mmCIF file of C-alpha atoms in Angstrom:
data_model
loop_
_atom_site.group_PDB
_atom_site.id
_atom_site.type_symbol
_atom_site.label_atom_id
_atom_site.label_comp_id
_atom_site.label_asym_id
_atom_site.label_seq_id
_atom_site.Cartn_x
_atom_site.Cartn_y
_atom_site.Cartn_z
ATOM 1 C CA MET A 1 -0.223 -0.503 -0.092
ATOM 2 C CA SER A 2 2.070 2.361 -0.954
ATOM 3 C CA GLY A 3 2.583 5.740 -4.189
ATOM 4 C CA SER A 4 2.013 9.513 -4.763
ATOM 5 C CA ARG A 5 0.452 12.163 -2.010
ATOM 6 C CA SER A 6 -1.787 12.352 -4.502
ATOM 7 C CA GLU A 7 -2.855 8.675 -5.650
ATOM 8 C CA VAL A 8 -3.296 8.026 -0.925
ATOM 9 C CA GLY A 9 -4.762 11.224 -0.536
ATOM 10 C CA ALA A 10 -7.428 9.691 -3.105
ATOM 11 C CA ARG A 11 -7.765 6.202 -1.401
ATOM 12 C CA LEU A 12 -8.255 8.170 2.633
ATOM 13 C CA GLY A 13 -10.971 10.272 0.283
ATOM 14 C CA ALA A 14 -12.215 6.590 -0.491
ATOM 15 C CA THR A 15 -12.368 5.151 3.065
ATOM 16 C CA ALA A 16 -14.501 8.539 4.313
ATOM 17 C CA THR A 17 -17.906 6.766 4.757
ATOM 18 C CA ALA A 18 -20.767 7.447 6.615
ATOM 19 C CA GLY A 19 -19.301 6.322 9.102
ATOM 20 C CA MET A 20 -17.183 8.850 9.435
ATOM 21 C CA GLU A 21 -19.508 11.935 9.306
ATOM 22 C CA ARG A 22 -20.536 12.000 12.344
ATOM 23 C CA TRP A 23 -17.437 13.105 13.487
ATOM 24 C CA ARG A 24 -17.305 16.660 10.708
ATOM 25 C CA ASP A 25 -16.612 18.921 13.138
ATOM 26 C CA ARG A 26 -14.965 16.757 16.454
ATOM 27 C CA LEU A 27 -11.552 17.375 17.970
ATOM 28 C CA ALA A 28 -8.596 15.071 17.549
ATOM 29 C CA LEU A 29 -5.420 14.931 19.047
ATOM 30 C CA VAL A 30 -2.376 14.014 17.473
ATOM 31 C CA THR A 31 0.546 13.720 19.778
ATOM 32 C CA GLY A 32 4.007 13.605 18.053
ATOM 33 C CA ALA A 33 2.293 14.950 14.601
ATOM 34 C CA SER A 34 5.799 16.903 13.408
ATOM 35 C CA GLY A 35 6.185 14.167 10.904
ATOM 36 C CA GLY A 36 5.586 10.489 10.031
ATOM 37 C CA ILE A 37 2.710 8.507 10.747
ATOM 38 C CA GLY A 38 1.423 11.399 13.164
ATOM 39 C CA ALA A 39 1.831 13.721 9.930
ATOM 40 C CA ALA A 40 -0.915 11.662 8.421
ATOM 41 C CA VAL A 41 -2.354 11.202 10.356
ATOM 42 C CA ALA A 42 -3.797 14.432 11.425
ATOM 43 C CA ARG A 43 -3.980 15.541 7.683
ATOM 44 C CA ALA A 44 -6.021 12.328 6.814
ATOM 45 C CA LEU A 45 -8.299 14.079 9.937
ATOM 46 C CA VAL A 46 -8.729 17.262 8.487
ATOM 47 C CA GLN A 47 -9.430 15.866 5.226
ATOM 48 C CA GLN A 48 -12.606 14.413 6.616
ATOM 49 C CA GLY A 49 -13.479 17.269 8.298
ATOM 50 C CA LEU A 50 -12.441 17.229 12.003
ATOM 51 C CA LYS A 51 -10.443 20.039 13.878
ATOM 52 C CA VAL A 52 -7.009 18.847 14.665
ATOM 53 C CA VAL A 53 -4.735 19.651 17.738
ATOM 54 C CA GLY A 54 -1.488 18.410 17.085
ATOM 55 C CA CYS A 55 1.141 18.349 18.951
ATOM 56 C CA ALA A 56 4.546 18.329 19.095
ATOM 57 C CA ARG A 57 7.944 19.238 20.998
ATOM 58 C CA THR A 58 8.729 21.751 18.451
ATOM 59 C CA VAL A 59 5.707 23.787 15.827
ATOM 60 C CA GLY A 60 7.219 24.536 12.134
ATOM 61 C CA ASN A 61 6.424 20.899 10.314
ATOM 62 C CA ILE A 62 3.150 21.165 11.629
ATOM 63 C CA GLU A 63 2.674 24.486 10.608
ATOM 64 C CA GLU A 64 3.964 23.506 7.313
ATOM 65 C CA VAL A 65 0.559 20.843 6.912
ATOM 66 C CA ALA A 66 -1.635 22.723 8.272
ATOM 67 C CA ALA A 67 -1.123 25.525 5.816
ATOM 68 C CA GLU A 68 -1.375 22.647 3.024
ATOM 69 C CA CYS A 69 -4.502 21.381 4.707
ATOM 70 C CA LYS A 70 -5.414 25.250 3.806
ATOM 71 C CA SER A 71 -4.291 25.190 1.060
ATOM 72 C CA ALA A 72 -6.125 22.656 -0.616
ATOM 73 C CA GLY A 73 -9.480 23.256 0.558
ATOM 74 C CA TYR A 74 -10.006 20.490 3.012
ATOM 75 C CA PRO A 75 -13.135 21.068 5.917
ATOM 76 C CA GLY A 76 -10.851 20.695 8.566
ATOM 77 C CA THR A 77 -8.785 22.509 10.750
ATOM 78 C CA LEU A 78 -5.139 21.493 11.160
ATOM 79 C CA ILE A 79 -4.539 23.432 15.108
ATOM 80 C CA PRO A 80 -0.529 23.222 15.381
ATOM 81 C CA HIS A 81 0.662 23.285 19.643
ATOM 82 C CA ARG A 82 3.933 23.110 21.768
ATOM 83 C CA CYS A 83 4.037 20.954 23.801
ATOM 84 C CA ASP A 84 7.060 18.542 25.352
ATOM 85 C CA LEU A 85 5.401 14.585 26.168
ATOM 86 C CA SER A 86 8.188 14.087 28.407
ATOM 87 C CA SER A 87 6.274 16.556 30.576
ATOM 88 C CA GLU A 88 3.787 16.019 32.757
ATOM 89 C CA GLU A 89 3.140 19.152 33.571
ATOM 90 C CA ASP A 90 3.358 20.432 29.697
ATOM 91 C CA ILE A 91 0.908 17.458 29.256
ATOM 92 C CA LEU A 92 -1.533 18.681 31.076
ATOM 93 C CA SER A 93 -1.742 22.868 30.225
ATOM 94 C CA MET A 94 -2.292 20.927 26.249
ATOM 95 C CA PHE A 95 -5.221 19.233 27.879
ATOM 96 C CA SER A 96 -6.285 22.587 29.552
ATOM 97 C CA ALA A 97 -5.930 24.420 26.682
ATOM 98 C CA VAL A 98 -7.803 22.920 25.066
ATOM 99 C CA ARG A 99 -11.044 22.012 27.409
ATOM 100 C CA SER A 100 -10.626 25.930 27.072
ATOM 101 C CA GLN A 101 -10.413 27.215 23.833
ATOM 102 C CA HIS A 102 -12.365 23.930 22.237
ATOM 103 C CA SER A 103 -14.448 22.090 24.753
ATOM 104 C CA GLY A 104 -12.683 18.785 25.284
ATOM 105 C CA VAL A 105 -11.027 16.509 22.675
ATOM 106 C CA ASP A 106 -13.392 13.119 21.433
ATOM 107 C CA ILE A 107 -10.424 11.160 19.393
ATOM 108 C CA CYS A 108 -7.026 10.876 21.146
ATOM 109 C CA ILE A 109 -4.127 9.653 18.791
ATOM 110 C CA ASN A 110 -1.226 9.076 21.049
ATOM 111 C CA ASN A 111 1.188 8.524 18.246
ATOM 112 C CA ALA A 112 4.714 10.434 20.147
ATOM 113 C CA GLY A 113 7.309 7.680 20.943
ATOM 114 C CA SER A 114 11.419 8.349 22.039
ATOM 115 C CA ALA A 115 13.693 5.637 19.925
ATOM 116 C CA ARG A 116 17.602 6.023 21.775
ATOM 117 C CA PRO A 117 19.927 3.163 21.196
ATOM 118 C CA ASP A 118 20.732 2.001 24.992
ATOM 119 C CA THR A 119 21.307 -1.295 24.911
ATOM 120 C CA LEU A 120 20.743 -3.076 28.957
ATOM 121 C CA LEU A 121 24.160 -3.573 29.636
ATOM 122 C CA SER A 122 25.927 -0.646 28.315
ATOM 123 C CA GLY A 123 22.874 1.841 28.238
ATOM 124 C CA SER A 124 22.594 5.123 30.019
ATOM 125 C CA THR A 125 19.766 5.924 32.851
ATOM 126 C CA SER A 126 18.683 9.569 30.997
ATOM 127 C CA GLY A 127 17.639 7.236 27.445
ATOM 128 C CA TRP A 128 16.112 5.495 29.254
ATOM 129 C CA LYS A 129 14.451 7.563 31.238
ATOM 130 C CA ASP A 130 13.241 9.159 28.013
ATOM 131 C CA MET A 131 12.038 6.559 26.455
ATOM 132 C CA PHE A 132 9.795 5.296 29.343
ATOM 133 C CA ASN A 133 8.363 9.077 30.233
ATOM 134 C CA VAL A 134 7.032 9.667 26.656
ATOM 135 C CA ASN A 135 6.737 5.979 25.584
ATOM 136 C CA VAL A 136 4.413 5.204 28.344
ATOM 137 C CA LEU A 137 4.229 8.151 31.137
ATOM 138 C CA GLY A 138 3.453 10.191 28.511
ATOM 139 C CA LEU A 139 0.057 7.684 26.897
ATOM 140 C CA SER A 140 -0.987 7.007 30.065
ATOM 141 C CA ILE A 141 -1.068 11.349 31.619
ATOM 142 C CA CYS A 142 -3.176 11.810 27.784
ATOM 143 C CA ALA A 143 -5.170 8.874 27.910
ATOM 144 C CA GLN A 144 -6.358 9.470 31.270
ATOM 145 C CA GLU A 145 -6.553 13.634 30.846
ATOM 146 C CA ALA A 146 -8.963 12.029 27.680
ATOM 147 C CA TYR A 147 -11.175 10.393 28.963
ATOM 148 C CA GLN A 148 -11.602 13.085 31.664
ATOM 149 C CA SER A 149 -11.707 15.220 28.870
ATOM 150 C CA MET A 150 -15.088 12.858 27.658
ATOM 151 C CA LYS A 151 -16.125 11.710 31.046
ATOM 152 C CA GLU A 152 -16.672 15.462 31.955
ATOM 153 C CA ARG A 153 -18.732 16.570 28.629
ATOM 154 C CA LYS A 154 -20.989 13.465 29.059
ATOM 155 C CA VAL A 155 -19.960 12.582 26.020
ATOM 156 C CA ASP A 156 -19.647 8.770 25.737
ATOM 157 C CA ASP A 157 -18.292 7.885 21.921
ATOM 158 C CA GLU A 158 -15.294 7.946 22.073
ATOM 159 C CA HIS A 159 -11.825 6.696 21.044
ATOM 160 C CA ILE A 160 -8.399 6.854 22.278
ATOM 161 C CA ILE A 161 -6.125 5.070 19.202
ATOM 162 C CA ASN A 162 -2.061 4.063 21.007
ATOM 163 C CA ILE A 163 -0.212 3.933 18.043
ATOM 164 C CA ASN A 164 2.008 0.868 19.203
ATOM 165 C CA SER A 165 4.809 -0.917 17.666
ATOM 166 C CA MET A 166 5.985 -4.904 16.934
ATOM 167 C CA TYR A 167 7.862 -5.179 18.396
ATOM 168 C CA GLY A 168 5.382 -4.545 21.689
ATOM 169 C CA HIS A 169 4.886 -8.453 20.233
ATOM 170 C CA GLN A 170 7.856 -9.427 19.938
ATOM 171 C CA VAL A 171 11.719 -9.122 21.006
ATOM 172 C CA SER A 172 13.861 -8.149 18.265
ATOM 173 C CA PRO A 173 17.904 -9.880 18.514
ATOM 174 C CA HIS A 174 18.514 -6.244 18.255
ATOM 175 C CA SER A 175 20.590 -4.874 21.195
ATOM 176 C CA VAL A 176 19.248 -0.912 20.798
ATOM 177 C CA ILE A 177 15.351 -2.213 20.188
ATOM 178 C CA HIS A 178 15.470 -4.056 23.973
ATOM 179 C CA PHE A 179 14.404 -1.571 25.786
ATOM 180 C CA TYR A 180 12.065 0.307 23.103
ATOM 181 C CA SER A 181 10.888 -2.558 23.126
ATOM 182 C CA ALA A 182 9.914 -2.685 26.645
ATOM 183 C CA THR A 183 7.987 0.268 26.425
ATOM 184 C CA LYS A 184 6.216 -1.033 23.577
ATOM 185 C CA TYR A 185 4.824 -4.307 25.415
ATOM 186 C CA ALA A 186 3.471 -1.865 28.185
ATOM 187 C CA ILE A 187 1.720 -0.245 25.886
ATOM 188 C CA THR A 188 -0.404 -3.239 24.479
ATOM 189 C CA ALA A 189 -0.489 -4.125 28.753
ATOM 190 C CA LEU A 190 -1.782 -0.430 28.970
ATOM 191 C CA THR A 191 -4.175 -0.458 26.526
ATOM 192 C CA GLU A 192 -5.869 -4.220 27.241
ATOM 193 C CA GLY A 193 -6.030 -2.449 30.809
ATOM 194 C CA LEU A 194 -7.268 0.406 30.079
ATOM 195 C CA ARG A 195 -10.463 -0.660 28.017
ATOM 196 C CA GLN A 196 -11.098 -3.342 30.395
ATOM 197 C CA GLU A 197 -11.596 -0.131 32.755
ATOM 198 C CA LEU A 198 -13.468 1.872 31.162
ATOM 199 C CA ARG A 199 -15.916 -1.397 30.440
ATOM 200 C CA GLU A 200 -15.784 -1.826 34.482
ATOM 201 C CA ALA A 201 -17.035 2.017 34.383
ATOM 202 C CA GLN A 202 -19.551 1.226 32.337
ATOM 203 C CA THR A 203 -18.311 3.918 29.002
ATOM 204 C CA HIS A 204 -18.927 3.573 25.736
ATOM 205 C CA ILE A 205 -15.310 4.813 24.557
ATOM 206 C CA ARG A 206 -13.519 2.741 22.582
ATOM 207 C CA ALA A 207 -9.410 1.753 23.300
ATOM 208 C CA THR A 208 -8.011 0.703 20.668
ATOM 209 C CA ALA A 209 -3.693 -0.999 19.737
ATOM 210 C CA TRP A 210 -3.206 -0.723 16.646
ATOM 211 C CA LEU A 211 0.520 -3.326 15.070
ATOM 212 C CA LEU A 212 2.623 -2.471 11.899
ATOM 213 C CA THR A 213 3.689 -4.139 10.261
ATOM 214 C CA GLY A 214 2.692 -5.073 6.115
ATOM 215 C CA TRP A 215 0.227 -8.037 6.924
ATOM 216 C CA ARG A 216 -2.766 -7.714 9.119
ATOM 217 C CA TRP A 217 -4.912 -8.923 12.105
ATOM 218 C CA GLY A 218 -6.633 -7.637 13.930
ATOM 219 C CA SER A 219 -9.476 -8.231 16.773
ATOM 220 C CA ALA A 220 -12.792 -6.461 16.838
ATOM 221 C CA TRP A 221 -15.735 -7.651 18.877
ATOM 222 C CA PRO A 222 -18.756 -5.747 19.544
ATOM 223 C CA LEU A 223 -18.997 -3.491 22.328
ATOM 224 C CA SER A 224 -19.893 -4.660 25.768
ATOM 225 C CA ARG A 225 -21.421 -2.420 27.832
ATOM 226 C CA SER A 226 -18.787 0.289 27.132
ATOM 227 C CA SER A 227 -18.446 2.468 23.969
ATOM 228 C CA LEU A 228 -15.248 4.245 25.024
ATOM 229 C CA LEU A 229 -12.956 2.866 22.733
ATOM 230 C CA VAL A 230 -9.320 2.373 23.353
ATOM 231 C CA GLN A 231 -7.818 0.972 20.064
ATOM 232 C CA CYS A 232 -3.447 0.329 19.784
ATOM 233 C CA ILE A 233 -1.947 0.165 16.357
ATOM 234 C CA SER A 234 1.552 -1.156 15.868
ATOM 235 C CA PRO A 235 3.796 -1.122 13.125
ATOM 236 C CA GLU A 236 7.131 -2.938 11.807
ATOM 237 C CA VAL A 237 8.696 -1.003 8.863
ATOM 238 C CA VAL A 238 7.314 2.054 8.194
ATOM 239 C CA GLU A 239 9.433 4.961 5.546
ATOM 240 C CA THR A 240 9.344 7.685 8.924
ATOM 241 C CA GLN A 241 12.911 9.225 10.130
ATOM 242 C CA PHE A 242 12.279 6.534 13.876
ATOM 243 C CA ALA A 243 15.328 4.574 11.976
ATOM 244 C CA PHE A 244 17.806 7.258 11.659
ATOM 245 C CA LYS A 245 16.602 8.762 15.382
ATOM 246 C CA LEU A 246 17.439 5.368 16.632
ATOM 247 C CA HIS A 247 20.598 5.148 14.511
ATOM 248 C CA ASP A 248 21.921 8.657 14.662
ATOM 249 C CA LYS A 249 25.725 7.452 14.317
ATOM 250 C CA VAL A 250 25.653 5.473 11.246
ATOM 251 C CA LEU A 251 23.174 7.269 8.907
ATOM 252 C CA GLU A 252 23.961 4.207 6.632
ATOM 253 C CA LYS A 253 22.789 1.712 8.770
ATOM 254 C CA ALA A 254 19.443 3.940 9.325
ATOM 255 C CA ALA A 255 18.855 4.102 5.660
ATOM 256 C CA ALA A 256 19.742 0.017 4.829
ATOM 257 C CA THR A 257 15.907 -0.107 7.389
ATOM 258 C CA TYR A 258 14.531 0.884 4.711
ATOM 259 C CA GLU A 259 16.104 -0.722 2.040
ATOM 260 C CA ARG A 260 15.546 -3.810 3.013
ATOM 261 C CA ILE A 261 11.968 -4.423 2.209
ATOM 262 C CA LYS A 262 9.589 -2.136 0.773
ATOM 263 C CA CYS A 263 7.897 -0.899 3.692
ATOM 264 C CA LEU A 264 5.166 0.671 5.042
ATOM 265 C CA LYS A 265 3.922 4.707 4.101
ATOM 266 C CA PRO A 266 2.584 6.700 7.490
ATOM 267 C CA GLU A 267 -0.946 7.322 4.645
ATOM 268 C CA ASP A 268 -0.975 3.524 5.196
ATOM 269 C CA VAL A 269 -1.458 3.487 9.383
ATOM 270 C CA ALA A 270 -3.147 6.481 8.680
ATOM 271 C CA GLU A 271 -5.821 5.337 6.131
ATOM 272 C CA ALA A 272 -5.823 1.940 8.964
ATOM 273 C CA VAL A 273 -7.109 4.979 11.226
ATOM 274 C CA LEU A 274 -9.045 6.147 9.870
ATOM 275 C CA TYR A 275 -10.877 2.690 10.059
ATOM 276 C CA VAL A 276 -10.912 2.768 12.855
ATOM 277 C CA LEU A 277 -12.624 5.447 13.116
ATOM 278 C CA SER A 278 -15.451 4.851 10.981
ATOM 279 C CA THR A 279 -17.090 1.447 12.640
ATOM 280 C CA PRO A 280 -19.988 1.046 14.317
ATOM 281 C CA PRO A 281 -20.368 2.452 17.343
ATOM 282 C CA HIS A 282 -20.954 -0.919 18.931
ATOM 283 C CA VAL A 283 -18.508 -2.424 17.371
ATOM 284 C CA GLN A 284 -14.215 -2.604 19.265
ATOM 285 C CA VAL A 285 -11.062 -3.343 16.783
ATOM 286 C CA SER A 286 -9.048 -3.674 19.964
ATOM 287 C CA LEU A 287 -5.890 -5.044 17.760
ATOM 288 C CA VAL A 288 -4.287 -4.893 14.188
ATOM 289 C CA LEU A 289 -1.294 -6.013 13.298
ATOM 290 C CA THR A 290 -0.012 -5.533 9.567
ATOM 291 C CA ALA A 291 3.705 -6.440 7.952
ATOM 292 C CA PRO A 292 5.121 -5.715 5.150
ATOM 293 C CA THR A 293 3.698 -7.347 2.096
ATOM 294 C CA LEU A 294 5.689 -9.770 1.873
ATOM 295 C CA GLU A 295 7.377 -10.436 5.571
ATOM 296 C CA GLU A 296 4.516 -12.363 7.762
ATOM 297 C CA PRO A 297 4.471 -11.833 10.726
ATOM 298 C CA ARG A 298 6.287 -14.266 13.401
ATOM 299 C CA HIS A 299 3.425 -15.065 15.447
ATOM 300 C CA LEU A 300 1.462 -15.982 12.904
ATOM 301 C CA ARG A 301 3.928 -18.453 10.725
ATOM 302 C CA GLY A 302 3.498 -21.711 12.242
ATOM 303 C CA GLY A 303 -0.702 -22.079 11.599
ATOM 304 C CA GLN A 304 -0.743 -19.927 14.692
ATOM 305 C CA GLN A 305 -3.678 -17.700 13.975
ATOM 306 C CA GLY A 306 -3.333 -17.528 10.112
ATOM 307 C CA GLY A 307 -6.362 -17.050 7.626
ATOM 308 C CA LEU A 308 -9.098 -16.575 8.178
ATOM 309 C CA ARG A 309 -10.680 -19.341 10.242
ATOM 310 C CA GLY A 310 -14.133 -18.626 11.776
ATOM 311 C CA TRP A 311 -16.282 -17.427 9.548
ATOM 312 C CA GLY A 312 -19.940 -17.440 9.860
ATOM 313 C CA GLU A 313 -18.975 -20.512 12.483
ATOM 314 C CA ARG A 314 -20.721 -17.356 15.336
ATOM 315 C CA ALA A 315 -23.530 -16.313 15.310
ATOM 316 C CA GLY A 316 -24.149 -12.746 15.378
ATOM 317 C CA CYS A 317 -20.031 -12.639 13.334
ATOM 318 C CA LEU A 318 -19.233 -8.718 11.737
ATOM 319 C CA LYS A 319 -17.935 -8.897 8.515
ATOM 320 C CA PRO A 320 -14.325 -8.422 8.000
ATOM 321 C CA CYS A 321 -12.815 -5.162 7.601
ATOM 322 C CA ALA A 322 -11.991 -3.836 4.234
ATOM 323 C CA PHE A 323 -8.255 -4.210 4.195
ATOM 324 C CA GLN A 324 -5.489 -6.444 1.991
ATOM 325 C CA GLN A 325 -3.949 -9.483 3.744
ATOM 326 C CA ILE A 326 -6.062 -9.527 6.626
ATOM 327 C CA GLY A 327 -4.589 -12.151 8.937
ATOM 328 C CA ASP A 328 -6.960 -13.414 11.448
ATOM 329 C CA ILE A 329 -10.173 -10.871 13.238
ATOM 330 C CA GLN A 330 -12.150 -12.216 15.744
ATOM 331 C CA MET A 331 -15.107 -11.394 17.045
ATOM 332 C CA ARG A 332 -17.755 -11.934 20.497
ATOM 333 C CA PRO A 333 -21.249 -10.855 20.819
ATOM 334 C CA THR A 334 -21.820 -7.724 22.423
ATOM 335 C CA GLU A 335 -22.264 -8.944 26.233
ATOM 336 C CA GLN A 336 -19.888 -11.526 25.613
ATOM 337 C CA VAL A 337 -17.466 -10.412 28.622
ATOM 338 C CA ILE A 338 -14.169 -10.326 27.281
#
């Protein structure tokens, strides 16, 4: 799934089903929106008519994307906001500003992430702390503040989407990834924990975790008593600046990361986000794994959860999503406790 920006834009436009109409003029927060996946998601949401607050430590690139969206005549608006996601004070200040200027957050997309080449045996604690503060604490604070914003306004159909990584589901043999991988495993656990707490609170906020790898595997359940959705998207290899940040002292190694296979594009992730948001309110898409087209995710190899098994075997099954190369999508009846 790749192509020019115009081709991707046309594809994203086609993805905007009637399900996206209910989000028009509502507010989405996208963290890490200065480039890569965050910028692509922000642009796609503006194209669908949403007001988007895009935050990052520096907002120059976000301002450029906002100008592009305005020039293209997209119906939504991109609002740049400077925020250091490793700082609780910055995050709370941002949510306070959103609350006072725009009433509150309807969709929270936790995309910001930090990667440092600090190994477990010789890495610096400062590098570990930076990754933990952004990838784990920053995400958790944003999710908590988004929930409070939704609860205060008694709006009960929102989404929390965590952009995770395949490294949150498998441990790479590359030592520079190990601590980063630990923070991504934490996101996997946090997303499921948040989903359970939301169900106990009997809300309708939805949470989704996405894993991006090229093949796509997902779990989608009709909601039980909760409609606030928490979702997680986990990419494996997406062509962004990630590798260059991780291998900042060996640029040739960073470039080779994106040359060895045909990578996913940030717009592919944006398309996945639109799919999740366009599903009916009673549907919970909890997890999607995607990988480069010719690379099957390790946990699907050897026949484990591979293929579209079980379709039509249970009453009330939902239709599979329209993504290419779907691995396995699981769904359960609305009132079944997960």
